Amino acid sequence: MTDLRTDIAHSARIYDYMLGGKDNFAADRAAAAEIVKHLPTLPVSMRANRDFMLRMTRYLVREMGIRQFLDVGTGLPTSPNLHEAAQEIAPETRVVYVDNDPIVLAHARALLTSSPEGRTAYIDADLRDSKTIFESARLHETLNLSRPVALTLIAILQFFIDEDEAHEAVRALVEPLAPGSVLARSRWCPTPSERARWPTGWPPTGPRESR
């Protein structure tokens, strides 16, 4: 049994709190308040990122005819999630979520509430472990890799310090996809004044091991 340590702040729950979600605790809310002292634009950026994810999903489904998504670095399932936005337009859409955070795994059931016509699945794997992702039976049961897939990397790449490592991780996820597939990504960027005021130097964390 995984000890989720609700007494210690966690980045996924802090994100959930700033989005107005319910899967957070006092430690997460206190940490969020402290972070915002140094990064005051962060809550706005997080909400804007969420809005981007929803716009992007609807555009890919409605305008490009995408019916398969591979969402890597999923985070907590704050509603509306990617599959909800996609299946509102095309109920037959299929989505595979990937994360290796035990917090996300504990809430994975909320990611599996697909429409009857479509399907969702969850893979417990790291973004950098493309072999595990693409060898997963859940992936192949859910997606047809001979057809276009939208690979989505939403607010996750900023956790890489090494740019070459980030490029390699993305390349390994893109290469197995069929022609016509799409890469959609976003990242959070602090303002210059926020970089300067961060008390322990920039960036504030190393690569996040739990995604």
XYZ file of C-alpha atoms in Angstrom:
211
model
C 0.000 0.000 0.000
C 1.372 3.411 -1.021
C 1.697 6.055 1.684
C 0.554 9.251 -0.026
C 1.807 11.437 2.874
C -0.938 14.032 2.840
C 1.006 15.969 5.480
C 3.723 16.794 2.920
C 3.014 19.118 -0.013
C 3.028 17.537 -3.463
C 3.335 19.339 -6.817
C 0.384 17.529 -8.418
C -1.918 18.438 -5.527
C -0.635 22.039 -5.511
C -1.530 22.236 -9.214
C -4.940 20.758 -8.476
C -5.516 23.361 -5.754
C -4.542 26.270 -8.019
C -6.990 24.950 -10.623
C -9.782 24.912 -8.054
C -9.773 21.127 -7.632
C -10.651 19.121 -4.526
C -7.781 16.603 -4.366
C -5.483 18.621 -2.093
C -4.734 19.018 1.595
C -3.659 21.684 4.066
C 0.049 21.136 3.369
C -0.527 21.638 -0.353
C -2.515 24.819 0.184
C 0.140 26.230 2.529
C 2.890 25.439 0.023
C 0.875 27.054 -2.762
C 0.547 30.244 -0.738
C 4.305 30.342 -0.132
C 5.134 29.673 -3.789
C 2.817 32.438 -4.964
C 4.739 34.939 -2.834
C 7.699 34.396 -5.172
C 5.876 33.412 -8.365
C 2.718 35.536 -8.367
C 1.819 34.749 -11.990
C 1.867 30.980 -11.420
C -1.856 30.484 -10.649
C -2.795 32.485 -13.767
C -0.309 30.485 -15.834
C -1.681 27.190 -14.521
C -5.241 28.142 -15.375
C -4.149 29.392 -18.795
C -2.341 26.102 -19.362
C -5.503 24.186 -18.490
C -7.495 26.326 -20.892
C -4.893 25.627 -23.587
C -5.234 21.886 -23.027
C -8.990 22.063 -23.507
C -8.764 24.306 -26.601
C -6.060 22.117 -28.101
C -8.038 18.933 -27.528
C -11.214 20.335 -29.050
C -9.320 21.717 -32.037
C -7.564 18.408 -32.750
C -10.820 16.475 -32.534
C -13.066 18.922 -34.368
C -10.711 20.388 -36.981
C -8.122 17.642 -37.548
C -10.239 14.561 -36.979
C -7.960 13.113 -34.297
C -9.596 10.256 -32.406
C -6.626 8.923 -30.415
C -4.594 10.645 -27.705
C -1.496 9.609 -25.755
C -1.282 11.996 -22.795
C 2.065 11.688 -21.005
C 2.583 13.367 -17.631
C -1.129 13.361 -16.911
C -1.272 14.742 -13.385
C -4.359 14.613 -11.185
C -7.672 14.223 -13.040
C -9.098 17.677 -12.376
C -12.338 17.870 -14.384
C -12.853 18.547 -17.234
C -9.999 16.305 -18.325
C -8.687 15.602 -21.804
C -10.946 12.628 -22.541
C -14.001 14.536 -21.352
C -13.267 17.429 -23.721
C -12.558 15.074 -26.637
C -15.539 12.787 -26.114
C -17.962 15.713 -25.868
C -17.275 16.198 -29.584
C -16.474 12.652 -30.698
C -17.632 10.034 -28.154
C -15.591 7.335 -29.918
C -12.277 9.041 -29.024
C -9.722 6.872 -27.230
C -7.217 8.197 -24.702
C -4.253 6.604 -22.936
C -2.993 8.501 -19.898
C 0.582 7.992 -18.662
C 2.113 9.009 -15.343
C 4.193 7.250 -12.704
C 3.244 9.396 -9.750
C 1.659 7.280 -6.969
C -0.669 10.199 -6.213
C -2.005 10.075 -9.776
C -2.199 6.280 -9.685
C -4.392 6.517 -6.582
C -6.835 8.693 -8.529
C -6.559 6.844 -11.851
C -10.112 5.524 -11.658
C -11.344 9.038 -12.425
C -9.372 8.906 -15.684
C -11.179 5.768 -16.809
C -14.695 7.195 -17.034
C -14.908 6.907 -20.798
C -18.018 7.279 -22.902
C -19.470 3.891 -23.967
C -18.355 4.510 -27.556
C -14.761 5.375 -26.669
C -12.162 4.097 -24.266
C -9.584 5.325 -21.761
C -6.642 3.552 -20.148
C -3.918 4.392 -17.644
C -0.256 3.305 -17.787
C 2.001 3.672 -14.760
C 5.259 4.726 -16.462
C 7.806 7.525 -16.622
C 7.902 10.000 -19.498
C 11.512 8.971 -20.143
C 10.651 5.265 -20.329
C 9.196 5.060 -23.832
C 9.941 1.307 -24.005
C 7.550 0.561 -21.131
C 4.907 2.856 -22.609
C 4.993 1.388 -26.114
C 5.253 -2.214 -24.962
C 2.249 -1.856 -22.668
C -0.672 -4.149 -23.458
C -3.026 -1.374 -22.307
C -1.638 0.932 -24.985
C -2.187 -1.579 -27.775
C -5.617 -2.575 -26.484
C -6.707 1.059 -26.565
C -4.889 2.758 -29.457
C -4.201 1.678 -33.041
C -0.663 2.903 -33.699
C -1.091 2.475 -37.448
C -3.496 5.435 -37.266
C -2.703 9.061 -36.270
C -2.278 9.761 -32.567
C -2.020 13.087 -30.736
C 0.895 12.946 -28.287
C 0.250 15.545 -25.587
C 2.912 16.781 -23.155
C 1.132 19.397 -21.089
C 3.133 21.424 -18.532
C 5.706 18.685 -18.011
C 8.834 19.554 -20.004
C 9.789 22.408 -17.664
C 10.830 19.762 -15.129
C 13.837 18.901 -17.316
C 17.031 20.809 -16.611
C 19.015 19.055 -19.359
C 17.708 20.230 -22.741
C 19.280 17.311 -24.590
C 17.534 14.851 -22.272
C 14.215 16.570 -22.931
C 14.731 16.393 -26.714
C 15.634 12.713 -26.506
C 12.618 11.885 -24.357
C 10.254 13.618 -26.775
C 11.919 12.045 -29.814
C 11.500 8.561 -28.342
C 7.778 9.185 -27.856
C 7.226 10.662 -31.323
C 9.124 8.132 -33.455
C 6.711 5.150 -33.024
C 3.693 7.220 -34.091
C 2.060 6.920 -37.503
C 2.190 9.622 -40.213
C -0.423 12.279 -39.565
C 0.175 12.179 -35.828
C 0.451 15.410 -33.840
C 2.659 16.632 -30.987
C 0.993 19.156 -28.677
C 3.008 20.517 -25.780
C 3.048 23.376 -23.324
C 5.338 24.546 -20.575
C 5.265 27.127 -17.847
C 7.770 29.992 -18.066
C 8.380 32.444 -15.221
C 8.726 36.156 -15.848
C 12.251 37.647 -15.526
C 11.314 39.302 -12.228
C 10.060 35.969 -10.850
C 13.332 34.285 -11.785
C 15.223 37.011 -9.949
C 13.154 36.831 -6.762
C 13.155 33.022 -6.392
C 15.105 32.558 -3.121
C 17.207 29.486 -3.956
C 18.166 30.116 -7.552
C 16.604 28.980 -10.801
C 15.228 26.475 -11.725
C 13.571 25.667 -8.363
C 13.531 21.877 -8.900
C 15.374 19.212 -10.844
C 13.704 16.773 -13.245
C 10.568 15.450 -11.620
C 11.103 11.738 -10.992
C 7.405 11.065 -10.526
C 6.230 11.708 -14.066
